[in-house]
CSV table of C-alpha atoms in Angstrom, one decimal:
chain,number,residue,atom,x,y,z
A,18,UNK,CA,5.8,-11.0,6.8
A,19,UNK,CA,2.5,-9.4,6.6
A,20,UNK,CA,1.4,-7.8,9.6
A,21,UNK,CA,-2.3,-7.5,8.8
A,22,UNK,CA,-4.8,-10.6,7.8
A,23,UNK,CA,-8.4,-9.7,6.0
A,24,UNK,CA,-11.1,-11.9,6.4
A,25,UNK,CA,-12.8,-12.7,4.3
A,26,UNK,CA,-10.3,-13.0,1.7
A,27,UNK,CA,-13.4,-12.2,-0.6
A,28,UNK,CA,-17.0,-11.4,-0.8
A,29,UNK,CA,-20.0,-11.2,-2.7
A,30,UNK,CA,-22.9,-8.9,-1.8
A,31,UNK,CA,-26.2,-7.8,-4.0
A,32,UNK,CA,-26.2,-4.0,-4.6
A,33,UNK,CA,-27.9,-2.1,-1.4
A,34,UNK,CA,-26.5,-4.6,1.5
A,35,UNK,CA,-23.7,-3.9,3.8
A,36,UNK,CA,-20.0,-5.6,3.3
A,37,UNK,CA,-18.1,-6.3,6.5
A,38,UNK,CA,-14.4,-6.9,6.4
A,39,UNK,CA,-12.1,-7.7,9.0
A,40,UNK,CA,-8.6,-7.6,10.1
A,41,UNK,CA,-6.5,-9.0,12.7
A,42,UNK,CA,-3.2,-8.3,13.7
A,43,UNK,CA,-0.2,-8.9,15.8
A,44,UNK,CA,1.9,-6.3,17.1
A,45,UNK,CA,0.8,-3.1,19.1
A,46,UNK,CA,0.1,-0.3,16.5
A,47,UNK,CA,-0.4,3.7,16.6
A,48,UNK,CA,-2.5,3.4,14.2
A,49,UNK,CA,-4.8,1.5,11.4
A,50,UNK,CA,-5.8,2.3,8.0
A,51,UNK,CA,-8.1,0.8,5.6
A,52,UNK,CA,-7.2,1.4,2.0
A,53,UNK,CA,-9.1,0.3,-1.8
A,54,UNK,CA,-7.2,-0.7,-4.9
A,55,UNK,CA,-9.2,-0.7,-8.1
A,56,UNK,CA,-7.9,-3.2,-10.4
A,57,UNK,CA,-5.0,-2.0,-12.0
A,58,UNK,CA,-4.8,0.6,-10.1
A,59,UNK,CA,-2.7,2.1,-7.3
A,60,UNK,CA,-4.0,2.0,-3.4
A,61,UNK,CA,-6.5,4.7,-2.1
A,62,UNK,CA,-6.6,5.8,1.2
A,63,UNK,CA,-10.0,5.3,2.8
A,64,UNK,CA,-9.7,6.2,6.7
A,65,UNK,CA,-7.5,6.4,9.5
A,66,UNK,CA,-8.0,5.0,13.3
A,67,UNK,CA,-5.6,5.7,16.0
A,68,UNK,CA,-4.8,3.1,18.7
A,69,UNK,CA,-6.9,5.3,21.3
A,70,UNK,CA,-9.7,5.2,18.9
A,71,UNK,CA,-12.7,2.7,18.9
A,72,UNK,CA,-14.9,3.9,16.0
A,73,UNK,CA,-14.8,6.1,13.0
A,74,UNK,CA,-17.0,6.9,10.2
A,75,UNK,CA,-16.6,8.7,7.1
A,76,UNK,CA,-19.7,8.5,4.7
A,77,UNK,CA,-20.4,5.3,4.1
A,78,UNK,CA,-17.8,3.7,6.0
A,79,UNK,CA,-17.4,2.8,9.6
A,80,UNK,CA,-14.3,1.6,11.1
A,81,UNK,CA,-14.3,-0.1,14.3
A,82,UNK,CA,-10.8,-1.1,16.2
A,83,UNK,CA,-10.3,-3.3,19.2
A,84,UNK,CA,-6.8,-3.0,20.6
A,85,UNK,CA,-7.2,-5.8,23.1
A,86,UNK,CA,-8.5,-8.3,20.1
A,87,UNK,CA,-5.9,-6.8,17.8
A,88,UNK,CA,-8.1,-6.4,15.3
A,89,UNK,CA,-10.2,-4.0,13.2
A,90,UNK,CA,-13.3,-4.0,11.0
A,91,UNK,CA,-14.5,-2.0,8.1
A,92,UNK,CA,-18.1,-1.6,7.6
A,93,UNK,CA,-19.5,-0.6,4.0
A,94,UNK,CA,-23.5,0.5,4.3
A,95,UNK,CA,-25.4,0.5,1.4
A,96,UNK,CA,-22.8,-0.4,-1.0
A,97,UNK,CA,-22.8,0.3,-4.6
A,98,UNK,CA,-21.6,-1.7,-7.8
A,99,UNK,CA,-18.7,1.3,-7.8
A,100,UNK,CA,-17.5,-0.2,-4.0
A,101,UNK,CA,-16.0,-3.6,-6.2
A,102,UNK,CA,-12.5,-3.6,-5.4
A,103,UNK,CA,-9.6,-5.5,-2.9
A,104,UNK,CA,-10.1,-3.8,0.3
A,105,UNK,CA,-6.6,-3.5,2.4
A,106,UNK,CA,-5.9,-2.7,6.2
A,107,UNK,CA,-2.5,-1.4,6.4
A,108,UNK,CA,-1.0,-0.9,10.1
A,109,UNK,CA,1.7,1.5,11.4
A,110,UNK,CA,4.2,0.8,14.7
A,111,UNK,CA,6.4,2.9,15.7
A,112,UNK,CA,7.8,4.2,12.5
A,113,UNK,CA,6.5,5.5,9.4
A,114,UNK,CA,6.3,2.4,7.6
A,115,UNK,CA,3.0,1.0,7.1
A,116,UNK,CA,2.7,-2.8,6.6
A,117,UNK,CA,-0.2,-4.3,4.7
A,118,UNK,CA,-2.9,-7.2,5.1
A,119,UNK,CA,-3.6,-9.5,1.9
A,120,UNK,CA,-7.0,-7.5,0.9
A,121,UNK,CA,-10.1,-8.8,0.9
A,122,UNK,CA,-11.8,-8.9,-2.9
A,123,UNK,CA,-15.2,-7.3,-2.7
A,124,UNK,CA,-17.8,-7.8,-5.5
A,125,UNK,CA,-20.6,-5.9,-5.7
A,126,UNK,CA,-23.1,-7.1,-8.1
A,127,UNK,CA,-26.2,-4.9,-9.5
B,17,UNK,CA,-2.0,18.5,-7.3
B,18,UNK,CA,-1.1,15.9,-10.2
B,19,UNK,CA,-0.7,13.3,-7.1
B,20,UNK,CA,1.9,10.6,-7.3
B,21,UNK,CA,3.7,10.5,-10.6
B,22,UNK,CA,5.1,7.1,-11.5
B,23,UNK,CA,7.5,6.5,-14.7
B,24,UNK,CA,6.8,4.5,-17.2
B,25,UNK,CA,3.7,2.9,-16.7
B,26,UNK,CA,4.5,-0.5,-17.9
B,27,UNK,CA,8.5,-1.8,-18.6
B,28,UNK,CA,8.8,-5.1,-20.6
B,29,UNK,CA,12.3,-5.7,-20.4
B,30,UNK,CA,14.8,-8.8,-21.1
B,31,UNK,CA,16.8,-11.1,-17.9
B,32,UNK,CA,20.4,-9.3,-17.6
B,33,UNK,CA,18.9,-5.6,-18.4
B,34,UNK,CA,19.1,-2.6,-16.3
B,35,UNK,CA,15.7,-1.1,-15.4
B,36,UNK,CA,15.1,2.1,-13.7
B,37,UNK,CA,11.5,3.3,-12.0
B,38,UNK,CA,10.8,7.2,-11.6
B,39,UNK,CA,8.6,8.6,-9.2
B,40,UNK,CA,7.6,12.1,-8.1
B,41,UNK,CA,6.1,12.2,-4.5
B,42,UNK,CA,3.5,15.2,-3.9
B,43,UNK,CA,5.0,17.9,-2.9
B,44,UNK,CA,5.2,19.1,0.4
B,45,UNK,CA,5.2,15.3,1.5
B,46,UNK,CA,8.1,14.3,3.3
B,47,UNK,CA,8.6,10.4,3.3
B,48,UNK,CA,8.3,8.2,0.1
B,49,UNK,CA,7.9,4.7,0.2
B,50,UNK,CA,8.7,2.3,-2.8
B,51,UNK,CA,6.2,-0.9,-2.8
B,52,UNK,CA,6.2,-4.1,-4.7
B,53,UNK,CA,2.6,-6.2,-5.0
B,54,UNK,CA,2.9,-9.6,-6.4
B,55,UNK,CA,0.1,-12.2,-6.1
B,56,UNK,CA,2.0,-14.4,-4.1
B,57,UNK,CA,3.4,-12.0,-1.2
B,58,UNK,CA,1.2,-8.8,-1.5
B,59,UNK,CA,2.4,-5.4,-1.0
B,60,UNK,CA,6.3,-5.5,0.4
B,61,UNK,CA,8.1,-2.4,1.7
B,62,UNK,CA,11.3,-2.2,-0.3
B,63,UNK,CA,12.3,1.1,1.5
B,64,UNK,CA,11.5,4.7,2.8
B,65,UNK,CA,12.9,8.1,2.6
B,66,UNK,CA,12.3,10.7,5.0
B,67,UNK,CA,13.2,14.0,4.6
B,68,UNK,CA,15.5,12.6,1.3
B,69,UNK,CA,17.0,9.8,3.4
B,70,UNK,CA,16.7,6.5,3.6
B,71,UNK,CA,15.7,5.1,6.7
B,72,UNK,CA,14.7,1.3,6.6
B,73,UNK,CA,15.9,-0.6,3.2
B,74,UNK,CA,15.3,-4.2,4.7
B,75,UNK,CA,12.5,-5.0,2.5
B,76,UNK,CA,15.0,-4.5,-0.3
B,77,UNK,CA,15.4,-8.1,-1.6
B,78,UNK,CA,19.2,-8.0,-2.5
B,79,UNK,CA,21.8,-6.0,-3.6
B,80,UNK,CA,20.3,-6.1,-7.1
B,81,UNK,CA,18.5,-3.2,-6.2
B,82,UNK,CA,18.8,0.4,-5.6
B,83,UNK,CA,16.9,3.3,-4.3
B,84,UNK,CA,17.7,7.0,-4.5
B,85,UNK,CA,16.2,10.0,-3.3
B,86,UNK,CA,18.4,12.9,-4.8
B,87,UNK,CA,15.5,15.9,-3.7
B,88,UNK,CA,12.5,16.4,-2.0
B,89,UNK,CA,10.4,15.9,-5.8
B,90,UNK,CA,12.2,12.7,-7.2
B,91,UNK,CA,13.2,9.2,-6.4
B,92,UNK,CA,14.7,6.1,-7.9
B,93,UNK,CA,14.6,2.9,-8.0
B,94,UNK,CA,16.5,0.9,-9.5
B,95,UNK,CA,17.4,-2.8,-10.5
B,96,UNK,CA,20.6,-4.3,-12.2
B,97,UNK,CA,20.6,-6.9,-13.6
B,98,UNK,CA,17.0,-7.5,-13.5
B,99,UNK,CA,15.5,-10.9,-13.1
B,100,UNK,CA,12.1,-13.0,-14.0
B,101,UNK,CA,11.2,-13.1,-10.6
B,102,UNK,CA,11.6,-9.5,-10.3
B,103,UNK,CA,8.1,-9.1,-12.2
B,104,UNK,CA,5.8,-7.6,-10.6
B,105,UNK,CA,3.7,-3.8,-9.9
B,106,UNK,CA,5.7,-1.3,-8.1
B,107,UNK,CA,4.1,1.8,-6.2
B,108,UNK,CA,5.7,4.8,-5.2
B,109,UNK,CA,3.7,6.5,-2.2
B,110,UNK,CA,4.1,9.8,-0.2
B,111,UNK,CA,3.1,11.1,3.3
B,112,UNK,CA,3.0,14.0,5.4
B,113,UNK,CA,2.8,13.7,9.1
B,114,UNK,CA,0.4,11.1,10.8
B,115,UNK,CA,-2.2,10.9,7.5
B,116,UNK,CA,-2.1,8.7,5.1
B,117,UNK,CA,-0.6,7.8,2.5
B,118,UNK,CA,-0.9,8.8,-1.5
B,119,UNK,CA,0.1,6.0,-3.5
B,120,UNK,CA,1.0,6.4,-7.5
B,121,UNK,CA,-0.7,4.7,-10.0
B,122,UNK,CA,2.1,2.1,-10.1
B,123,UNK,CA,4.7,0.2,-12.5
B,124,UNK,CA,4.1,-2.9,-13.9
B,125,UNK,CA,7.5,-4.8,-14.7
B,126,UNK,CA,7.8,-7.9,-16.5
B,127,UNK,CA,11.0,-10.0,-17.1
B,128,UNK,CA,11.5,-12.1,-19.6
């Protein structure tokens, strides 16, 4: 079963506004990751947040986790026709493994 | 670095055949991951290596399927006798350490 849940499970934005996606999930983690998939492509990693972390930016992206909520958000500013693409949080336990949410579909249109 | 090297891109194969999926993690990455994204149930963990060895195969569906890790630079995985409902993309990924991870640019399979 899927450890991660995106909200929205897609999203349309005009070229220049900011996309919000969110995540929930269940079991204590050591640490989140957001990940993009172009289509027909495989997964790239976008950023990682640790459990003791609250925020994290990188570029254009901020990442924001709440442990006590269980859940996370991924903030793109000013996004660009180039940012269309399924938009995964992925979260690790104890072991390696990483278990994925069901993406969220962004569309960017110019 | 090439990245994450999957083989063959895309496998059309017939119900009953054998099919086998390459992938070359980066190097210097110690734990490989074999993924499988369908429409209906997302990306599944099929299994992970570290260091070469498999730690958690629970994800693999049934004994239809294999994975191997021979060295550090190559894996398989493979399924026998494969099955419609096996179609489906499957990634190879790699990691070092608490980063993450590099995934390949996938296998699509179909059955028919």
């Amino acid at each position: 079963s899927q450890q991660g849940e995106e909200d929205p499970q897609a999203l349309s934005i005009q070229e220049g506004e900011n996309a919000t996606m969110n995540c929930s999930y269940k079991t204590s983690i050591n640490n989140l990751q957001w990940y993009r998939q172009n289509s027909g492509r495989g997964l790239v990693h976008l950023i990682l947040i640790r459990s003791n972390e609250r925020e994290k930016h990188s570029g254009r992206l901020r990442v924001t986790l709440d442990t006590s909520k269980k859940s996370s958000s991924l903030l793109i500013t000013a996004s660009r026709a180039a940012d269309t693409a399924s938009y995964f949080c992925a979260t690790a336990q104890r072991e390696r493994q990483l278990t994925f949410g069901s993406g969220t579909q962004l569309t960017v249109l110019p | 670095d090439a990245g994450v090297i999957q083989s063959p891109r895309h496998e059309v194969t017939e119900m009953g055949q054998e099919v086998t999926l390459r992938c070359k993690p980066i190097s210097g990455h110690n734990s490989l991951f074999w993924y499988r994204q369908t429409m209906m149930r997302g990306l599944e963990l099929l299994i992970y290596f570290n260091n070469n060895v498999p730690i958690d195969d629970s994800g693999m569906p049934e004994d239809r399927f294999s994975a191997k890790m021979p060295n550090a630079s190559f894996s398989t995985l493979k399924i026998q006798p494969s099955e419609p409902r096996d179609s489906a993309v499957y990634f190879c990924a790699s990691s070092w350490g608490e980063v993450g991870y590099t995934f390949g640019s996938g296998t699509r399979l179909t059955v028919v």
